[in-house]
């Protein structure tokens, strides 16, 4: 550490990106819930065309992309804001909307707690039940604190229905409710339409998962006009050109190629169900999944051991040491059918007759 860092960041533990891609390794990466399929050819073509204009600043309000998305979602352009990945939208939320504190589940996307620490936001976590489910009633009457959780939740893959979410929103008229729908395209259910009924709801989504654009960094938030205006104030104060020109173009291409996205989602879901059945045969317990990943533990072998042995086979999955309640679980991203066959073969070898 240098002697110049502000003291309040001295003890920060940042988001762990150590499992992320290095161009030189030959691992099968099933650890960050990326889409195994390339971006739509249209997204690639449009991004390439946009590269010729990189000498100019990009258009700060993403007008064309916003218009396309507004038609796609059936909301107004004034109800949308884009972020450099949905992580940036989350950063805007923790920057400007958590004065009264934040509430999220004890087992959830780890970035929430990191952002809360970073922005000195007081937060409280609410335990999932023994089946790793969010209990809506525990989120009633939270008196102005900002409530945030993914639906479907990560890393569990479990989801609440839109009507369960609506009960949380209607019981908390003085709280802002953030529903992080990073994986909602895989569940097919979204609460975007509720933004027209509730002015205390913001829905965050991403092009990283279903639309194969994780590396382009494109996320967005849908909410009532006033909330979006406030988010825009924050964005334009810290990152006015947050979506680069190639990413804006790629996003438009992806939206114009919905059939491509739909087919990839269908293939990922087919593969997920195949993998689930095979894992069960190998003695794994697998939680229901509404996402492009499975959350699973073996009945006999520890999560750490499975993780390490798969790594020896050059297959990287996500292991969580903490909290202790999930230390025997691993999260496995659904890759291509071929990748998953290789993983299953490796698991058969690792487990041997041990199930
Ligand atoms: N929310 C959840 C629940 C996630 O799992 C992720 C992916 N790590 C994100 C948000 C962020 O995605 P991105 O910044 O790529 O849009």
mmCIF file of N, CA, C and O in Angstrom, residues 29 55 126 157 178 222 266 305 329:
data_model
loop_
_atom_site.group_PDB
_atom_site.id
_atom_site.type_symbol
_atom_site.label_atom_id
_atom_site.label_comp_id
_atom_site.label_asym_id
_atom_site.label_seq_id
_atom_site.Cartn_x
_atom_site.Cartn_y
_atom_site.Cartn_z
ATOM 1 N N UNK A 29 -13.802 -22.702 -18.467
ATOM 2 C CA UNK A 29 -14.226 -21.768 -17.422
ATOM 3 C C UNK A 29 -15.725 -21.833 -17.194
ATOM 4 O O UNK A 29 -16.502 -21.382 -18.011
ATOM 5 N N UNK A 55 -12.205 7.849 -32.667
ATOM 6 C CA UNK A 55 -11.503 9.124 -32.417
ATOM 7 C C UNK A 55 -12.426 10.153 -31.747
ATOM 8 O O UNK A 55 -11.961 11.114 -31.157
ATOM 9 N N UNK A 126 -30.355 -10.510 5.652
ATOM 10 C CA UNK A 126 -31.475 -11.329 6.139
ATOM 11 C C UNK A 126 -31.215 -12.765 5.690
ATOM 12 O O UNK A 126 -31.020 -13.012 4.492
ATOM 13 N N UNK A 157 -29.569 -19.699 -7.507
ATOM 14 C CA UNK A 157 -30.340 -19.986 -8.722
ATOM 15 C C UNK A 157 -31.838 -20.024 -8.497
ATOM 16 O O UNK A 157 -32.614 -20.200 -9.433
ATOM 17 N N UNK A 178 -34.650 -2.687 -5.125
ATOM 18 C CA UNK A 178 -33.833 -2.938 -6.321
ATOM 19 C C UNK A 178 -33.901 -4.425 -6.626
ATOM 20 O O UNK A 178 -33.459 -5.248 -5.809
ATOM 21 N N UNK A 222 -34.231 -0.051 -15.281
ATOM 22 C CA UNK A 222 -35.552 0.407 -15.694
ATOM 23 C C UNK A 222 -36.297 0.813 -14.421
ATOM 24 O O UNK A 222 -36.374 0.030 -13.472
ATOM 25 N N UNK A 266 -32.393 -21.295 -25.107
ATOM 26 C CA UNK A 266 -33.014 -22.644 -25.141
ATOM 27 C C UNK A 266 -31.954 -23.729 -25.042
ATOM 28 O O UNK A 266 -32.107 -24.700 -24.311
ATOM 29 N N UNK A 305 -12.945 -30.059 -2.219
ATOM 30 C CA UNK A 305 -12.274 -31.187 -2.883
ATOM 31 C C UNK A 305 -12.729 -31.283 -4.359
ATOM 32 O O UNK A 305 -11.909 -31.430 -5.268
ATOM 33 N N UNK A 329 -20.961 -26.329 -1.178
ATOM 34 C CA UNK A 329 -21.582 -26.134 -2.493
ATOM 35 C C UNK A 329 -20.574 -25.588 -3.498
ATOM 36 O O UNK A 329 -19.608 -24.919 -3.127
#
